[in-house]
Each structure stands twice: as structure tokens, then as C-alpha cells.
Amino acid sequence: MASTRDWFETVAEAQRRAKRRLPKGVYLALVAGAEAGVTMDDNVAAFGELGFRPHVADLPAARELATTVMGQEVSFPVLISPTGVQAVDPDGEVAVARAAAAAGTAMGLSSFASKPVEDVAAANDKLFFQTYWVGDRDAILARAERGRTAGAKGLIVTLDWVFDSRRDWGSPFIPDKLDLKAMARYAPQVALKPAYLMQWLKHRKLPDLGVPNLVAPGEQVPTFFGAYGQWMSTPLPTWQDLAWLREQWGGPFMLKGITHPDDARRALDIGATAISVSNHGGNNLDSTPATIRLLPAVADAVGNQIEILLDGGIRRGSDVVKALALGARAVMIGRAYLWGMAAGGEKGVSNVLAILRSGIDETLLGLGRTSIHDLGPDDLVVPEGFTRAPQK
């Protein structure tokens, strides 16, 4: 169906609407990539280098899209990736959780989210709680246990971040809190986007830049940059640390940020349930290849011994199918659903998920596959030199 006022046909259209609706600084925060943006751009462009091998007769009348991830049944292989403070919609992560629940899929909630985990878990019981390695072991475990108590079914530990905030195009101003000085600085941008302003005034609140999930309920909520400073001052985790947390958690456990086969093997060794092949959406170490280029080597290294997800560059259902054909069980999306939320709130997130679901189904039909579980490398045309693997 063609795009209408209340429906966009593609993720690209959601992005265009988000750009029109959001103040410049807020929009730039959603599209930021480290340094020159080489990795961020390659995450998207690499999918275009992969071709399909379609069939044209005896095609399946129905296709199976359902799968399981970390013990949770999902109706199709697209999950919500955890993203930090969301200032694009007043309902933030709760709106995303409702949209994901309606679509029958799971959500990863960031410990740097703007909404408490208890509120988000109430909106979607297929919830995975994400944490960075922030604070000492006691603080990290307490944070994880808060997520478990709220109803989180799994724990995600994000490792793909090196605190590189340099942007060749300049970083947008992000205030530590919305005081009078910050509001005065943002006023010219917001004045140009009256719909964005009215959305917040209607809810009688301003964007909350606090991080409620980093502390226990009732404690003083740190600001985003206060939490970021604590994170930067925490010694980086060792594999021994990660093994300890996996054991203490005792349930489904994902390591996010795996791109090297050696790290995939180490994740398997410590008993991780799943890994996400991710480069933080191009916000980690620039010049890292696209995650879809790195996926085959990781899949070769750990095979069916651990669940593999891919995060980075997903814009179409056909992208999801390509990832599954190269060894992923499912994918996680970040920018795509944030653009959807900016364009249309909860309905916009649902719109993005519907686009991806239909795209997966259509691609399976063209390939003559009855199930996502039947996909494999033979369904693709992979050009020479496409994949990236460490030299032996």
C-alpha cells in the first residue's frame, strides 16, 4: 500500500518523517556514527551487495516466520535492540514495548533507558534487560536482579563501546538536564518543530534525561552524563568478570558486540546463551566492517552451539532474510524503530515492525522457502571478497 498520512510504506520514509518532525539536535543524535561514519554506512550498504537466488513455481502458499530467542517465542525474527534515553516521544520505551508486544516479539531494554524497567516489563513480558559494565560487581548484580524482579526473562551485556564520541561532522549538543540554560539553547530548534513541542506539552512534561534503571527504586536518579561518567570510570570487564555475571544471573544471557570469531568462542566457553554480532550501529570502533560481513565467520566458529543474532543496518525484511541465510537466528533493530516512533509514536513503531514482517514473508515466497528455518547460504549470491574474517 502507498504511504498515507498515518502509514509509511518503508523505513526510509519513516526516517524522512522523523527528520521533518524532530529538532535538528535530537535527529542528529539518532543518526550519529563514530568518526567518519565508515562503519555506520557500511552496515547499511553491505546488504545491497548480497543477491538472491529466487524460484518461480511450486512456491509455498504459507510461510513460517516464528522462532525462539533466549527461551522466548517470537512471531517473527525481529527483536527490539536496547537503545538509551529516548527523547523522541513522551511514552518512550513503554510505547516501544507495547508495539513489540502487539507484534508478538521481544524487547531489549537499556539500563540507560528513560523509563523504569518495571513500567516497560508491564507492557511486554518478553523483555530482556540490558546492562553495561558500570560500577562494581555488587552494583551490576543488583541492577540485573532489579530487572529480574520486574520480569525480565534474560540479561544482555553490551560490550561494543570504546567511549569514542568524535564525529567528523560535529556532535549535536545534548544537555545533561533540561534546565533553563539548555532549554534556551534548544529553543530555536524546537520553535521550528511545533508538532514536537506540542506533543510534549500535551503530556505536560519535558523530555526526561535521567537514567532510572541504573539505581534502585527510590534512589536519586542520575543524569545521562552522570551515568556515562560512572561508566567511563569503571574498569573494563574481563572474561572472568563476564563468566561470574553469567553464573550469578543463572538464566538466558546474551553478550552484545561480538564481531571476532575468537570472542564468539570465548562467549561459548563462559556459557552464554546468545551473542549479538554488533558494532553498536557504527558507534564503536570506526572502520570495523559491517556486521553482515562478519556474521559468516562468527557462525562458522560457533555453529549451532549458541544462538546468534545480528544487529546493524537492518532497513528491510529482505535484509533480515539475508542475515538468517548467513547464520543468524534473528536480528535486532535500533534506528529503524526510533525513526518509526519519531514519525508516529507507538503506531509508528508498529508500522516499522509490520514493514519488516511483510518483507520477510515476501522474500521467503520469492525464494520458495516455507520457513525461515530453511534458509541457508545457497539462497544468496555472495560476491567474492564480501565476507570478512581474520587472517589465519
Short mmCIF file of C-alpha atoms in Angstrom, two decimals, residues 26 85-88 112-114 173-179 182 186 196 200 206-212 221-227:
data_model
loop_
_atom_site.label_atom_id
_atom_site.label_comp_id
_atom_site.label_asym_id
_atom_site.label_seq_id
_atom_site.Cartn_x
_atom_site.Cartn_y
_atom_site.Cartn_z
CA VAL A 26 17.53 15.28 18.51
CA VAL A 85 17.39 7.69 26.64
CA GLN A 86 14.60 8.22 24.10
CA ALA A 87 13.58 11.86 23.75
CA VAL A 88 11.60 11.36 20.55
CA PHE A 112 20.24 3.81 30.23
CA ALA A 113 16.57 3.98 29.23
CA SER A 114 14.33 6.88 30.21
CA PHE A 173 24.50 19.40 21.77
CA ILE A 174 22.93 17.04 24.31
CA PRO A 175 22.26 18.66 27.71
CA ASP A 176 22.90 16.87 30.97
CA LYS A 177 19.47 18.02 32.10
CA LEU A 178 16.78 20.29 30.71
CA ASP A 179 17.40 23.37 32.83
CA ALA A 182 19.58 24.11 27.99
CA TYR A 186 17.35 24.36 22.15
CA TYR A 196 7.26 18.04 18.51
CA TRP A 200 5.34 17.12 24.96
CA LEU A 206 9.57 17.69 29.08
CA PRO A 207 12.00 15.00 27.84
CA ASP A 208 13.50 13.24 30.87
CA LEU A 209 17.25 12.76 30.57
CA GLY A 210 17.55 10.80 33.79
CA VAL A 211 18.58 7.14 33.92
CA PRO A 212 16.23 5.43 36.41
CA VAL A 221 18.21 9.08 39.55
CA PRO A 222 21.50 10.04 37.85
CA THR A 223 21.52 12.19 34.74
CA PHE A 224 22.55 10.54 31.48
CA PHE A 225 26.01 12.08 31.55
CA GLY A 226 26.36 11.38 35.25
CA ALA A 227 25.75 7.72 34.46
#
